[in-house]
GROMACS .gro file of C-alpha atoms in nm:
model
  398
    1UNK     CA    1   9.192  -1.677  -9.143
    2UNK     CA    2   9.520  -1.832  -9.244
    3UNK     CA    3   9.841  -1.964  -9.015
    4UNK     CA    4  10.137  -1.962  -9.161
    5UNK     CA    5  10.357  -2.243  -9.036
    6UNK     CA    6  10.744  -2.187  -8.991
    7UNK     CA    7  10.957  -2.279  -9.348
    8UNK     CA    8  11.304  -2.486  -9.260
    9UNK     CA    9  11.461  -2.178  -9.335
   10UNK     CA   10  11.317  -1.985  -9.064
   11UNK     CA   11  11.354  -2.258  -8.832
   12UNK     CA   12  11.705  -2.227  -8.921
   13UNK     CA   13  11.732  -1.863  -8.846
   14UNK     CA   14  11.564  -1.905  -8.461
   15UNK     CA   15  11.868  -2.202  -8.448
   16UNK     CA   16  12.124  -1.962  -8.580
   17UNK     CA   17  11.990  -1.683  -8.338
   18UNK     CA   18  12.003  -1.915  -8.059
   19UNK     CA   19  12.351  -2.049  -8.047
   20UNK     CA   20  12.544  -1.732  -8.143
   21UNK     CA   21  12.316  -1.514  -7.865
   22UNK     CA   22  12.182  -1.700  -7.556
   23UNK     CA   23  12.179  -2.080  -7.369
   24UNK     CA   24  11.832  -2.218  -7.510
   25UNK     CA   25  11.661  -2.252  -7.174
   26UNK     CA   26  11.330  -2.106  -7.131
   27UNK     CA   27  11.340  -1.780  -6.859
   28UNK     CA   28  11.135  -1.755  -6.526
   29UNK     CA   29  10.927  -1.534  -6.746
   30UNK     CA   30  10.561  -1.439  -6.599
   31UNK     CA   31  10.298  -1.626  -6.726
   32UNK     CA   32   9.985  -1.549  -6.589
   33UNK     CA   33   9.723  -1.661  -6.830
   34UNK     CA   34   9.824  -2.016  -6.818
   35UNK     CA   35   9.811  -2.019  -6.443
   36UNK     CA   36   9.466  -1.904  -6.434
   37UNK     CA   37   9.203  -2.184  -6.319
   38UNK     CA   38   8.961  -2.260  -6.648
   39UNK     CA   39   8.604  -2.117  -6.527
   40UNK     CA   40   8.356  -2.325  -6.330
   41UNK     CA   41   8.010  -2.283  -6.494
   42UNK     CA   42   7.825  -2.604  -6.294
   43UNK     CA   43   7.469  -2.515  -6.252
   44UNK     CA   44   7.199  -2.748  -6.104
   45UNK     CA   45   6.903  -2.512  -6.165
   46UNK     CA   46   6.770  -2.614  -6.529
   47UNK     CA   47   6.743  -2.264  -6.762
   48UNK     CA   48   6.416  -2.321  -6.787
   49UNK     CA   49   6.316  -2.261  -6.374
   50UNK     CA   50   6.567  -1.988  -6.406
   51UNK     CA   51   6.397  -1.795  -6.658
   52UNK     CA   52   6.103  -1.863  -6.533
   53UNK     CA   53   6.220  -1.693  -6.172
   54UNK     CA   54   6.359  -1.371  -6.400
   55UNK     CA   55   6.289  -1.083  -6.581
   56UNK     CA   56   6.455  -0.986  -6.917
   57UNK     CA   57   6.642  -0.617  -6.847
   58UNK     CA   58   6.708  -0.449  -7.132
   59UNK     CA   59   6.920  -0.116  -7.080
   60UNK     CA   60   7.079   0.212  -7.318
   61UNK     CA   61   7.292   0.353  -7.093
   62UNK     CA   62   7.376   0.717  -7.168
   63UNK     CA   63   7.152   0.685  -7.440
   64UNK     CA   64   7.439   0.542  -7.658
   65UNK     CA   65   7.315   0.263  -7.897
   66UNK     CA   66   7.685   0.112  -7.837
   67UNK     CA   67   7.674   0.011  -7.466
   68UNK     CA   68   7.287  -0.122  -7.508
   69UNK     CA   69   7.292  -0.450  -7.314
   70UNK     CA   70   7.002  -0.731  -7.216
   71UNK     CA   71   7.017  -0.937  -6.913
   72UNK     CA   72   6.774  -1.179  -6.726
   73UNK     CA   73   6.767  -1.036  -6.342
   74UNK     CA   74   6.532  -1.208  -6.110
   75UNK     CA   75   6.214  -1.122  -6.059
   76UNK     CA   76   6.184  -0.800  -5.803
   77UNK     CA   77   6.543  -0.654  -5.873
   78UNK     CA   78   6.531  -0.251  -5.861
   79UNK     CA   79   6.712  -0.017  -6.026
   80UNK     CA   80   6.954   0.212  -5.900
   81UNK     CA   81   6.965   0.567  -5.942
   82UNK     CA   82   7.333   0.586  -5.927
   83UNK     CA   83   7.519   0.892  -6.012
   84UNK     CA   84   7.644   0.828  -6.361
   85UNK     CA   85   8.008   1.016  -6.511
   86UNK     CA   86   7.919   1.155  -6.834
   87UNK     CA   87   8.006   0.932  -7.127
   88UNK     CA   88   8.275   1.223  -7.226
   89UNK     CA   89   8.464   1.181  -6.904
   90UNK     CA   90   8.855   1.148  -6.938
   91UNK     CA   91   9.031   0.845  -7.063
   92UNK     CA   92   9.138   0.558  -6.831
   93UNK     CA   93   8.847   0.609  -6.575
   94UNK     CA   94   8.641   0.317  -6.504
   95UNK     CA   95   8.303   0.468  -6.431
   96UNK     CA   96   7.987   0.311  -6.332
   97UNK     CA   97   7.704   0.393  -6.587
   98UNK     CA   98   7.441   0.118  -6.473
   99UNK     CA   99   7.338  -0.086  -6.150
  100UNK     CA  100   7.064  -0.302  -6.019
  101UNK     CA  101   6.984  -0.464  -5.663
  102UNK     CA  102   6.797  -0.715  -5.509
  103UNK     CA  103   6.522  -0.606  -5.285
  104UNK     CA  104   6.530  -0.563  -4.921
  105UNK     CA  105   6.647  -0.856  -4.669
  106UNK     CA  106   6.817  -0.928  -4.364
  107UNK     CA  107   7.127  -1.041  -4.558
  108UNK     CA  108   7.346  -0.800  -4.770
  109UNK     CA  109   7.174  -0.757  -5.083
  110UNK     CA  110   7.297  -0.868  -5.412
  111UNK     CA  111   7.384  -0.614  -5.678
  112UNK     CA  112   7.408  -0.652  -6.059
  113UNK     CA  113   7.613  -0.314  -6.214
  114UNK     CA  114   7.777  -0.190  -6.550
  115UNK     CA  115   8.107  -0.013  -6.613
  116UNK     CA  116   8.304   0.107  -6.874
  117UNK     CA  117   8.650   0.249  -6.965
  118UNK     CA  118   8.771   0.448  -7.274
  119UNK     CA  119   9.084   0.307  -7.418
  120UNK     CA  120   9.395   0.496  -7.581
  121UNK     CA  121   9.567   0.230  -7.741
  122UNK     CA  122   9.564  -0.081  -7.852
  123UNK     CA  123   9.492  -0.407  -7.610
  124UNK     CA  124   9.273  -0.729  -7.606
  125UNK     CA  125   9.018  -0.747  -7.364
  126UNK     CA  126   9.167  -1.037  -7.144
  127UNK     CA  127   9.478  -0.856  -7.130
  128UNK     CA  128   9.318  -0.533  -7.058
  129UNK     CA  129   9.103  -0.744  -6.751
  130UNK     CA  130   9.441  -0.912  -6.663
  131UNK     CA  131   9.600  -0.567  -6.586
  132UNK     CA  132   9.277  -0.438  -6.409
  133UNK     CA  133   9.293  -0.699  -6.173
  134UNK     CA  134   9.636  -0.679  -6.096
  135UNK     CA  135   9.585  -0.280  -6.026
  136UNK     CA  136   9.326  -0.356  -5.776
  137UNK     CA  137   9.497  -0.632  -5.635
  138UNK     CA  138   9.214  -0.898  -5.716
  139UNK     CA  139   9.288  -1.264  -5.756
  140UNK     CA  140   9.111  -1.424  -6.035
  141UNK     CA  141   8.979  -1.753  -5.955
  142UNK     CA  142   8.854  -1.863  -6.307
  143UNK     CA  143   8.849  -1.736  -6.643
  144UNK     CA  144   8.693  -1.846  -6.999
  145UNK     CA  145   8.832  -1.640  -7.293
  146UNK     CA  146   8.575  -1.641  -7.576
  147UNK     CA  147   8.689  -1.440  -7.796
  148UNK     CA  148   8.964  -1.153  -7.823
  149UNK     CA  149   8.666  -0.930  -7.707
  150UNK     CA  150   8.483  -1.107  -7.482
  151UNK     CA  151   8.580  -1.262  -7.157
  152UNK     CA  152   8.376  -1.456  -6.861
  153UNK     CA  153   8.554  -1.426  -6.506
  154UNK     CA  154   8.473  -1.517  -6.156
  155UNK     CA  155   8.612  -1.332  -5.848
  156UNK     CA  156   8.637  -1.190  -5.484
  157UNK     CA  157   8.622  -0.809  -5.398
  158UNK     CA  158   8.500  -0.646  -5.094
  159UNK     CA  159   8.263  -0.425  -5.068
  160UNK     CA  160   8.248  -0.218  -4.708
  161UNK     CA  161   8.466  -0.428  -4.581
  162UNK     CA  162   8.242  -0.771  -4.690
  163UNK     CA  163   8.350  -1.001  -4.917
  164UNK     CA  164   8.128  -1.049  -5.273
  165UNK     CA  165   8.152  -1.335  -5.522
  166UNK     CA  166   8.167  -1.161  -5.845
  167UNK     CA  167   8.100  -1.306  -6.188
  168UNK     CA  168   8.182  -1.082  -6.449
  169UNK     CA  169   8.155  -1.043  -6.836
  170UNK     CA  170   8.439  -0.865  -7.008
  171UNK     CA  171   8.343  -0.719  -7.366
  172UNK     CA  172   8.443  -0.461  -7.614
  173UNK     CA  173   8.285  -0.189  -7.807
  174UNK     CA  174   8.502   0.031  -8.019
  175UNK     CA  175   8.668   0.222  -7.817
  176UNK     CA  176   8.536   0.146  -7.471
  177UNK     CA  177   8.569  -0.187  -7.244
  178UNK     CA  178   8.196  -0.246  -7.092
  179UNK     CA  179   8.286  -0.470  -6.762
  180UNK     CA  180   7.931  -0.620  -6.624
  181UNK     CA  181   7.950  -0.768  -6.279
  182UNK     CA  182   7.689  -0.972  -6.051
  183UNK     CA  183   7.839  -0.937  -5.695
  184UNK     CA  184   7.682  -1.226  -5.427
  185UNK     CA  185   7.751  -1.163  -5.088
  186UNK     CA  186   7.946  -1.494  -4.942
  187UNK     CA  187   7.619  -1.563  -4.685
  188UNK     CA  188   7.414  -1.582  -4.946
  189UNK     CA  189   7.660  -1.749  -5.253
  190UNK     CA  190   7.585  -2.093  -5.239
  191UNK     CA  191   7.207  -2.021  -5.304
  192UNK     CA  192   7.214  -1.735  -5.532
  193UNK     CA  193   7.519  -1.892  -5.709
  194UNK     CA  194   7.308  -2.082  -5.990
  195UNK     CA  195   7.145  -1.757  -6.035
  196UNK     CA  196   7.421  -1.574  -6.089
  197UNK     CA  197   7.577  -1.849  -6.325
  198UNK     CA  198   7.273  -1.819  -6.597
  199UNK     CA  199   7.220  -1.418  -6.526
  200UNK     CA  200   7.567  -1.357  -6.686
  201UNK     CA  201   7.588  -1.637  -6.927
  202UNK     CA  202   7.286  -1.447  -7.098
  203UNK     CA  203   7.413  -1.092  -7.063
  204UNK     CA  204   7.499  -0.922  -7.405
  205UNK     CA  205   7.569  -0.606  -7.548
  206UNK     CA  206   7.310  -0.541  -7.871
  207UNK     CA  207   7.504  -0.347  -8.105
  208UNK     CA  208   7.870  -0.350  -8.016
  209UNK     CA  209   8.067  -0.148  -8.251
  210UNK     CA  210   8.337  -0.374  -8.372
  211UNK     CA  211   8.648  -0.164  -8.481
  212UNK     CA  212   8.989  -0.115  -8.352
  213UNK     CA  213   9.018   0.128  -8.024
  214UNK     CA  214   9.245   0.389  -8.145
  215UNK     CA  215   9.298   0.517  -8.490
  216UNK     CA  216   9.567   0.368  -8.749
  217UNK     CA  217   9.786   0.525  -8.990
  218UNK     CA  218   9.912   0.351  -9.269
  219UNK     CA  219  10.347   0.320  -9.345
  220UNK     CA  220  10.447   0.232  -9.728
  221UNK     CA  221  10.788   0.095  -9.828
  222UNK     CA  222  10.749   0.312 -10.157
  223UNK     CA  223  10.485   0.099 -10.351
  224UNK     CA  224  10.662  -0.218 -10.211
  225UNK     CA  225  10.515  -0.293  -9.872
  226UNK     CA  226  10.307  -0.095  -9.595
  227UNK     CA  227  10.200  -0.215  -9.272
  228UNK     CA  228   9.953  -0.021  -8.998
  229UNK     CA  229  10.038   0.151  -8.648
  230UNK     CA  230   9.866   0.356  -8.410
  231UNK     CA  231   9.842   0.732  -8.431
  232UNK     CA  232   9.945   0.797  -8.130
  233UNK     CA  233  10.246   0.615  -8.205
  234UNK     CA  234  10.570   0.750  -8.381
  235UNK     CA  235  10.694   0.656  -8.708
  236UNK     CA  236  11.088   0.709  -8.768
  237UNK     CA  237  11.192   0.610  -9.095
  238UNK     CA  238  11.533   0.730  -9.286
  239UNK     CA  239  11.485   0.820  -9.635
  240UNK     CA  240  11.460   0.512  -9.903
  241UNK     CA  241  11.737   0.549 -10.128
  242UNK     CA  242  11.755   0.133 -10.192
  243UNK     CA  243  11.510  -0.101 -10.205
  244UNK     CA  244  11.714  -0.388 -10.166
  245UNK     CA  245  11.701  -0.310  -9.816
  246UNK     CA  246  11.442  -0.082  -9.621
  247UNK     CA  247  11.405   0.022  -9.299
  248UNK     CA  248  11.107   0.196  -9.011
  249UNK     CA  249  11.106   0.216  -8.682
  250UNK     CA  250  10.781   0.259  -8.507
  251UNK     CA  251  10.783   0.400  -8.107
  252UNK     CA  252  10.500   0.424  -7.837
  253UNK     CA  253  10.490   0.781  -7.830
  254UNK     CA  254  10.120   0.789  -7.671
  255UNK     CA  255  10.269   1.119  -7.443
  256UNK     CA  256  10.546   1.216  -7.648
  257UNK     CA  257  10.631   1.468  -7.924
  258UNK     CA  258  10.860   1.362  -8.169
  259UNK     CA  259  11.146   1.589  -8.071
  260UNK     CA  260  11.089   1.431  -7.713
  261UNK     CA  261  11.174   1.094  -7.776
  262UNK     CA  262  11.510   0.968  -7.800
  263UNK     CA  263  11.668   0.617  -7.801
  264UNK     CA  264  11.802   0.587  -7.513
  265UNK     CA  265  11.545   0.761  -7.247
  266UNK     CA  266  11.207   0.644  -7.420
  267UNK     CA  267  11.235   0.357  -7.638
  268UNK     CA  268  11.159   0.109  -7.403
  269UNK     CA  269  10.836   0.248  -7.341
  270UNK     CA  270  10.747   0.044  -7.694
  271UNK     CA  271  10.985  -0.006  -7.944
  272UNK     CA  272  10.914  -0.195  -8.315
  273UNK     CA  273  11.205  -0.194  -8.596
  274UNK     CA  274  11.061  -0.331  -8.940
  275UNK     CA  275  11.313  -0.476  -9.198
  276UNK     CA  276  11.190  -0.520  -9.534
  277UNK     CA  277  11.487  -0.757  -9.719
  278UNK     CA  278  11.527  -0.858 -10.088
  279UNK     CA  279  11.610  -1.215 -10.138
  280UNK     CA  280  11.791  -1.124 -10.493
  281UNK     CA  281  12.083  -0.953 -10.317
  282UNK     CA  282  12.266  -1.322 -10.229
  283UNK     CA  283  12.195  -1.178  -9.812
  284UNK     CA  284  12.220  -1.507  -9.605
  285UNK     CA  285  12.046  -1.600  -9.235
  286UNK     CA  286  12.418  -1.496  -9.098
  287UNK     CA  287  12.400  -1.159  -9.267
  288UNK     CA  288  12.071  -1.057  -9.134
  289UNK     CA  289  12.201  -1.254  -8.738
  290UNK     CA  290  12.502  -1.018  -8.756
  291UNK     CA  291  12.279  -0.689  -8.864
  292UNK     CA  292  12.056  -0.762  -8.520
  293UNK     CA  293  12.363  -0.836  -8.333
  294UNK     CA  294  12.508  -0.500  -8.418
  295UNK     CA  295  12.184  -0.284  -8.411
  296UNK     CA  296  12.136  -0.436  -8.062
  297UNK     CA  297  12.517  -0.364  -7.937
  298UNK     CA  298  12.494  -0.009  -8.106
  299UNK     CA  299  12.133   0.012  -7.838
  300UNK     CA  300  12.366  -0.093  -7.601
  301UNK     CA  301  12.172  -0.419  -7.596
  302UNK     CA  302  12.220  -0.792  -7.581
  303UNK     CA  303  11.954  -1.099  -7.574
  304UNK     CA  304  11.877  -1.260  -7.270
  305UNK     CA  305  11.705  -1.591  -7.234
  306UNK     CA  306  11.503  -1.772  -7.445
  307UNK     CA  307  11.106  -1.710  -7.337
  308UNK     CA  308  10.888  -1.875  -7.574
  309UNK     CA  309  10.775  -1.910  -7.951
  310UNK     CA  310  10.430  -1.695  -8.076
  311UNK     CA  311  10.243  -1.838  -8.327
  312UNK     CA  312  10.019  -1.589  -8.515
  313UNK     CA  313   9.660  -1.609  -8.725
  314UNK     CA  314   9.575  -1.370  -8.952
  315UNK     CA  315   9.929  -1.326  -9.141
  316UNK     CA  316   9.916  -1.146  -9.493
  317UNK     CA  317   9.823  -1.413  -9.786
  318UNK     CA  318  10.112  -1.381  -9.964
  319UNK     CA  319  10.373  -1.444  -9.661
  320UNK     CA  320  10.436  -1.807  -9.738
  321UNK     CA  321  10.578  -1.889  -9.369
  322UNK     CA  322  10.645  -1.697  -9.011
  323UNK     CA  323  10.832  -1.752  -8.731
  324UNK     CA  324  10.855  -1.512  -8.355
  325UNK     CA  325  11.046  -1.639  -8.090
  326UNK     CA  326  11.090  -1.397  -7.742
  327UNK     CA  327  11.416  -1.308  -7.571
  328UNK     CA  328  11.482  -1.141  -7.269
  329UNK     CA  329  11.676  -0.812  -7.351
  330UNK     CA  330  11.991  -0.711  -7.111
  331UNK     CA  331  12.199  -0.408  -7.089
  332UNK     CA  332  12.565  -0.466  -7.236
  333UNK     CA  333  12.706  -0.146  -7.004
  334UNK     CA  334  12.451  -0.063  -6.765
  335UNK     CA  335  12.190  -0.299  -6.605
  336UNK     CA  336  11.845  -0.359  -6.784
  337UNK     CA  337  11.607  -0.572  -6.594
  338UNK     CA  338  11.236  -0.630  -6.683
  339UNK     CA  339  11.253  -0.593  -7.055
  340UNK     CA  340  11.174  -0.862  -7.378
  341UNK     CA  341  11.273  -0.849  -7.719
  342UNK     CA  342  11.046  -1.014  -7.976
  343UNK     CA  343  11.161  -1.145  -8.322
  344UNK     CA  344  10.949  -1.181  -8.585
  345UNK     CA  345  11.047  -1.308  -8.938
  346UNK     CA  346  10.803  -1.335  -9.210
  347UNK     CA  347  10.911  -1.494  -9.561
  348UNK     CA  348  10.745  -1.421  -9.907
  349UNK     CA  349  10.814  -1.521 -10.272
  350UNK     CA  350  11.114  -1.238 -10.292
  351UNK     CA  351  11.143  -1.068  -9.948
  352UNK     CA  352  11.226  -1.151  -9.599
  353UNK     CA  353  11.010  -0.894  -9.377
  354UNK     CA  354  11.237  -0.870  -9.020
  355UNK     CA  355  11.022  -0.724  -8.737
  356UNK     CA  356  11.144  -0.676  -8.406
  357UNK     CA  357  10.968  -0.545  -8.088
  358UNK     CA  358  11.150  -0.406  -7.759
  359UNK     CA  359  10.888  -0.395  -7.492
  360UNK     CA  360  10.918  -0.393  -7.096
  361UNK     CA  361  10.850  -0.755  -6.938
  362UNK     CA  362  10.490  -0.859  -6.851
  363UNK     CA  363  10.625  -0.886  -6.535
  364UNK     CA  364  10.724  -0.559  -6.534
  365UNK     CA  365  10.460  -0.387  -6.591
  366UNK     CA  366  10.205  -0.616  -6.759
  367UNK     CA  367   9.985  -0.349  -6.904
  368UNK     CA  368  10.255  -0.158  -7.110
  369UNK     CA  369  10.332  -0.510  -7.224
  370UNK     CA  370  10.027  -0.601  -7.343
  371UNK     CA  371   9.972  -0.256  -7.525
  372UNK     CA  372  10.301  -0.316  -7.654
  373UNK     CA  373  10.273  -0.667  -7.798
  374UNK     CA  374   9.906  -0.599  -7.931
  375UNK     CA  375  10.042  -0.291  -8.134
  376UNK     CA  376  10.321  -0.554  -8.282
  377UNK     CA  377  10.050  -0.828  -8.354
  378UNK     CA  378   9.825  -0.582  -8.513
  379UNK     CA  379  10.142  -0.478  -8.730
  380UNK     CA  380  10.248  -0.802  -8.817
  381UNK     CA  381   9.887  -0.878  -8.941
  382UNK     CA  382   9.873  -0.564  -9.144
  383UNK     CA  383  10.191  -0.597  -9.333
  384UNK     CA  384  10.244  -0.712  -9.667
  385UNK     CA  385  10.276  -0.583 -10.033
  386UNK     CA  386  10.164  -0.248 -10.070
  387UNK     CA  387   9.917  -0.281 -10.404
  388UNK     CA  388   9.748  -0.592 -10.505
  389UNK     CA  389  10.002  -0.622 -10.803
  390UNK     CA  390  10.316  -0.691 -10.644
  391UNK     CA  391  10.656  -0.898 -10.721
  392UNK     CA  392  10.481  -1.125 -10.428
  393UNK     CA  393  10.125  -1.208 -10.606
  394UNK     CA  394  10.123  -1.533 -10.819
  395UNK     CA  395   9.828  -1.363 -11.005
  396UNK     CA  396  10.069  -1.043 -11.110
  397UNK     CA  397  10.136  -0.964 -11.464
  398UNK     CA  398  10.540  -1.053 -11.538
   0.00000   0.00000   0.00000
């Protein structure tokens, strides 16, 4: 893992952008994940009297090694024959494909069950969990991200009209989100709420299949510079007649054909322009400012407000320093509310590598916007030189 810290020069360029598009004040931007309460996971109950009051589950549902999972129930719990969609049911349908209960009682009975979801494109799991909850209207009352596939939540649904403490685990396997939930009723919470606690700290998948959701293609800059995209995006590229200066344009075209999208109808839907820029040419920080200030006014376009600066892991070896900063986006002749415009600028030994996403707002429509920026991390990480001998390698021959 590497971080590449911003270079003077970059820093420069976000001060250049700054005063010559928008007042630097940070917008009223949504910002969910920081208002999220951190995750209470206070127990009493040692592990050991827990265990000793369980029963390790372990479960193949559909018979798919994949979405195998183990899990310490207590002692008693019965499994449901629920009916179970078929593991080749439709995209974007979360579907219930295992469930346990507690036994009998005079007070509602506490339920332990296992969903998943296929996913289309690409999205990490706390965004994807974010966006669930928001579709169902749930409040989440505290949340632990692990990892960028694994997530611990706690919160309230109702079930029949009651309300249910739920914890939940959030995880990914290849293509699917598995979401595992323990579901207290609220008579019952404060002395089943240990139990619940250790069940899910010790739930697991077995064999997760760790791989991106959606398949990539691969975009070269001749045999300069490539970076990856979805399939089910769409690449527009003009033909590369100089490679002092190169241009793609990639578009969230999940629905689309490529004769159906246009600029100015579907664009916002998910929009990322890639610059690839020789430093040899004598270009300054002001050319490349004015080049974004007229592809923007030719879209019609201006920059909004100043949101926030991104720093991202992972960059390409040979990118000696990185910089995004977020803008709101406005419309110069018509209005355009709800949407962001994300500036990336990556520096090597001899290029700059400009990368710009247009995206709704995660206010918007937070889904679409995490989809969106996801695709344009997973670019950014992706791109560099094209071949391991490259202008940009120290180790190249000369």
């Amino acid at each position: 893992m590497s971080i590449r810290t911003d270079s003077n020069i970059l820093i420069l360029f976000s001060a250049l952008l700054l005063s010559m598009f928008v007042g630097v004040f940070p917008a009223n931007a949504f910002m969910g994940k920081s208002k999220i309460a951190p995750l209470n996971s206070e127990v009493h109950t040692p592990k050991e009297i827990f265990e000793s009051k369980t029963d390790l589950i372990k479960v193949m549902p559909l018979n798919d090694k994949s979405l195998a999972y183990h899990i310490r129930l207590p002692k008693g719990w019965i499994q449901l024959n629920s009916d179970v969609i078929d593991g080749n049911s439709a995209t974007g349908i979360l579907r219930q494909i295992s469930a346990y209960t507690s036994p009998p009682r005079i007070e509602r009975r506490s339920v332990f069950r296992v969903s998943m979801i296929d996913l289309d494109s690409l999205i990490t799991v706390d965004d994807w969990f974010i966006s669930y909850m928001l579709e169902m209207g749930f409040s989440i009352e505290g949340m632990k991200i692990k990892s960028p596939r694994l997530v611990v939540a706690q919160y309230t649904v109702f079930e029949d009209g009651e309300p249910y403490a739920v914890r939940a685990v959030v995880t990914q396997t290849g293509s699917r989100i598995v979401l595992a939930e323990y579901l207290v009723h609220q008579d019952v919470y404060q002395a089943e709420r240990d139990e619940q606690i250790w069940a899910m700290t010790g739930f697991a998948l077995d064999d997760p299949v760790n791989k991106l959701p959606v398949a990539m293609k691969t975009f070269n800059f001749v045999d300069i510079a490539k970076f990856d995209y979805p399939s089910n995006w769409v690449i527009q590229a003009p033909v590369i007649t100089d490679i002092t200066r190169m241009e793609a344009s990639v578009l969230n075209g999940k629905n689309l054909k490529q004769d159906e999208i246009t600029s100015s109808n579907n664009e916002l839907l998910g929009r990322i322009d890639v610059s690839l820029v020789s430093k040899d040419q004598g270009l300054t920080l002001t050319d490349e400012i004015n080049l974004l200030k007229e592809g923007l006014r030719n879209r019609k376009y201006k920059l909004g407000k100043y949101i926030e600066n991104v720093e991202e892991k992972d960059i390409n070896h040979l990118i000696t320093s990185s910089r995004i900063d977020v803008y709101e986006v406005e419309g110069v002749s018509k209005k355009l509310a709800g949407y962001e415009y994300w500036v990336g600028v990556l520096e090597s030994k001899t290029r700059y590598y400009l990368v710009r996403l247009t995206t709704v707002s995660r206010g918007e429509n937070f889904k679409t916007w995490a989809e969106n920026v996801e695709t344009y991390k997973t670019l950014l990480r992706s791109l560099g030189p094209a071949s391991i001998v490259t202008d940009d390698d120290p180790l190249a021959p000369r």
